[in-house]
């Protein structure tokens, strides 16, 4: 999969946000192999609260910023059936809001780089048809994939309660 990355806000440097996003995609492709399809592309926008608020209002009817927005363009079944041969296929678009991401990272006591990597992984999983809203089982499955991908990047479990190998709650 190819990521088209745009940085339109004053995300602090270092790190190199494009390199971070590519690392996140690489790690996620190891645990969600459907995202390794060479036909796929997605756009990733490192933006700010004002732009994400506008997108959220326009597309979701919610007049507030959020940490990450995902706009899938391929259904889960279609993605899973997609042959590696053929024309390019746009999986969808993701936008991250700098101020919200920075505030959340500070609240969690984690580096912005780690939180942003988590949100890139989270957004890509939404593009791949994963969800965490409709059921606890779906949420647990999505979180397990996030934890495994982030562990491959050397980033701790953002939920703090899962085994990094299995993704299962600790103690189960």
C-alpha positions as CSV (number, residue, x, y, z in Angstrom):
1,X,0.0,0.0,0.0
2,X,1.1,3.5,-0.7
3,X,0.5,6.5,1.6
4,X,0.2,9.9,0.2
5,X,1.2,12.2,3.1
6,X,0.6,15.9,3.4
7,X,1.7,18.0,6.4
8,X,-0.4,21.2,6.5
9,X,0.0,22.3,10.1
10,X,3.0,23.0,12.3
11,X,3.6,19.5,13.6
12,X,6.8,19.7,15.6
13,X,10.0,18.4,14.2
14,X,11.6,15.9,15.0
15,X,10.2,13.4,14.3
16,X,9.9,13.0,10.5
17,X,6.1,12.5,10.4
18,X,6.2,10.9,6.9
19,X,8.7,8.3,8.2
20,X,6.6,7.7,11.3
21,X,3.5,7.1,9.1
22,X,5.3,4.7,6.8
23,X,6.6,2.8,9.8
24,X,3.1,2.6,11.2
25,X,1.8,1.3,7.9
26,X,4.6,-1.3,7.7
27,X,4.0,-2.6,11.2
28,X,0.2,-2.7,10.6
29,X,0.6,-4.6,7.3
30,X,2.3,-7.4,9.3
31,X,-0.7,-7.9,11.5
32,X,-3.4,-6.9,9.0
33,X,-2.0,-8.3,5.7
34,X,-4.9,-7.0,3.6
35,X,-3.3,-3.6,3.9
36,X,-0.1,-4.9,2.2
37,X,-1.9,-5.1,-1.2
38,X,0.2,-3.1,-3.7
39,X,-2.8,-1.8,-5.5
40,X,-4.0,0.2,-2.4
41,X,-3.3,3.8,-1.6
42,X,-4.5,6.1,1.1
43,X,-4.1,9.8,1.9
44,X,-2.9,10.9,5.3
45,X,-3.2,14.6,6.3
46,X,-1.4,15.9,9.3
47,X,-3.6,18.9,10.0
48,X,-4.9,21.1,12.8
49,X,-8.0,21.3,14.9
50,X,-9.6,24.0,12.7
51,X,-9.5,21.9,9.6
52,X,-10.5,18.7,11.3
53,X,-13.4,20.5,12.9
54,X,-14.5,21.7,9.5
55,X,-14.2,18.1,8.1
56,X,-16.0,16.7,11.1
57,X,-18.9,19.2,10.7
58,X,-19.2,18.7,6.9
59,X,-19.0,14.9,6.8
60,X,-20.2,13.8,10.2
61,X,-22.4,16.6,11.4
62,X,-20.3,17.1,14.5
63,X,-19.1,20.7,15.0
64,X,-16.0,19.9,17.0
65,X,-12.4,18.7,16.3
66,X,-11.4,15.1,17.0
67,X,-8.1,13.4,17.1
68,X,-8.4,11.4,13.8
69,X,-11.0,11.1,11.0
70,X,-11.2,8.3,8.6
71,X,-13.1,8.3,5.3
72,X,-13.1,4.7,3.9
73,X,-13.8,4.3,0.1
74,X,-13.7,0.5,-0.1
75,X,-15.9,-1.9,1.9
76,X,-14.3,-4.6,4.0
77,X,-15.5,-7.5,1.9
78,X,-14.3,-5.7,-1.3
79,X,-10.9,-5.1,0.3
80,X,-10.5,-8.8,1.4
81,X,-11.4,-9.9,-2.1
82,X,-9.1,-7.4,-3.9
83,X,-6.5,-9.2,-6.1
84,X,-3.0,-7.8,-5.9
85,X,-3.1,-7.4,-9.7
86,X,-5.1,-4.7,-11.4
87,X,-5.5,-0.9,-11.3
88,X,-4.8,1.2,-8.3
89,X,-7.5,1.4,-5.6
90,X,-8.0,4.3,-3.2
91,X,-8.7,2.9,0.2
92,X,-9.6,6.2,1.7
93,X,-8.4,9.3,3.5
94,X,-7.3,10.0,7.1
95,X,-6.8,13.4,8.9
96,X,-5.1,14.0,12.2
97,X,-5.6,17.2,14.3
98,X,-2.4,18.5,15.9
99,X,-3.8,20.3,18.9
100,X,-6.2,17.5,19.9
101,X,-3.5,14.9,19.4
102,X,-0.9,16.9,21.4
103,X,-3.4,17.5,24.3
104,X,-4.3,13.8,24.4
105,X,-0.7,12.7,24.4
106,X,0.1,15.1,27.2
107,X,-2.9,13.8,29.2
108,X,-1.7,10.2,28.7
109,X,1.9,11.1,29.5
110,X,3.1,9.7,26.2
111,X,5.2,11.3,23.4
112,X,3.2,12.9,20.7
113,X,5.0,10.7,18.2
114,X,3.7,7.6,19.9
115,X,0.1,8.9,20.1
116,X,0.2,10.0,16.5
117,X,1.5,6.5,15.4
118,X,-1.4,4.9,17.3
119,X,-3.9,7.2,15.6
120,X,-2.4,6.5,12.1
121,X,-2.8,2.8,12.9
122,X,-6.3,3.3,14.2
123,X,-7.3,5.4,11.1
124,X,-5.9,2.8,8.7
125,X,-7.8,0.0,10.5
126,X,-11.0,2.1,10.1
127,X,-10.2,2.4,6.3
128,X,-9.8,-1.4,6.3
129,X,-13.3,-1.8,7.7
130,X,-12.6,-2.4,11.3
131,X,-14.7,-0.7,13.9
132,X,-15.0,-0.2,17.7
133,X,-18.4,1.4,18.0
134,X,-20.9,-1.3,17.3
135,X,-19.8,-4.1,19.7
136,X,-17.3,-4.9,22.4
137,X,-16.0,-7.8,20.4
138,X,-15.2,-5.6,17.4
139,X,-13.6,-3.1,19.7
140,X,-11.4,-5.7,21.3
141,X,-10.4,-7.1,17.9
142,X,-9.4,-3.7,16.6
143,X,-7.5,-2.8,19.8
144,X,-5.6,-6.1,19.6
145,X,-4.4,-5.3,16.1
146,X,-3.4,-1.8,17.2
147,X,-1.4,-3.1,20.1
148,X,0.4,-5.7,18.0
149,X,1.3,-3.2,15.3
150,X,2.5,-0.6,17.9
151,X,4.5,-3.3,19.7
152,X,6.3,-4.0,16.4
153,X,7.3,-0.3,16.4
154,X,8.5,-0.5,20.0
155,X,5.5,1.5,21.3
156,X,3.7,0.5,24.5
157,X,0.1,-0.6,24.6
158,X,-1.9,2.6,24.5
159,X,-4.7,0.9,26.4
160,X,-2.3,-0.4,29.1
161,X,-4.2,-3.6,29.7
162,X,-3.3,-6.0,26.8
163,X,-0.7,-8.6,26.1
164,X,1.5,-7.3,23.2
165,X,1.7,-10.7,21.6
166,X,-1.9,-11.9,21.7
167,X,-3.7,-8.6,22.2
168,X,-5.8,-10.3,24.9
169,X,-6.6,-8.5,28.1
170,X,-3.9,-9.3,30.7
171,X,-5.1,-11.9,33.2
172,X,-7.3,-13.8,30.6
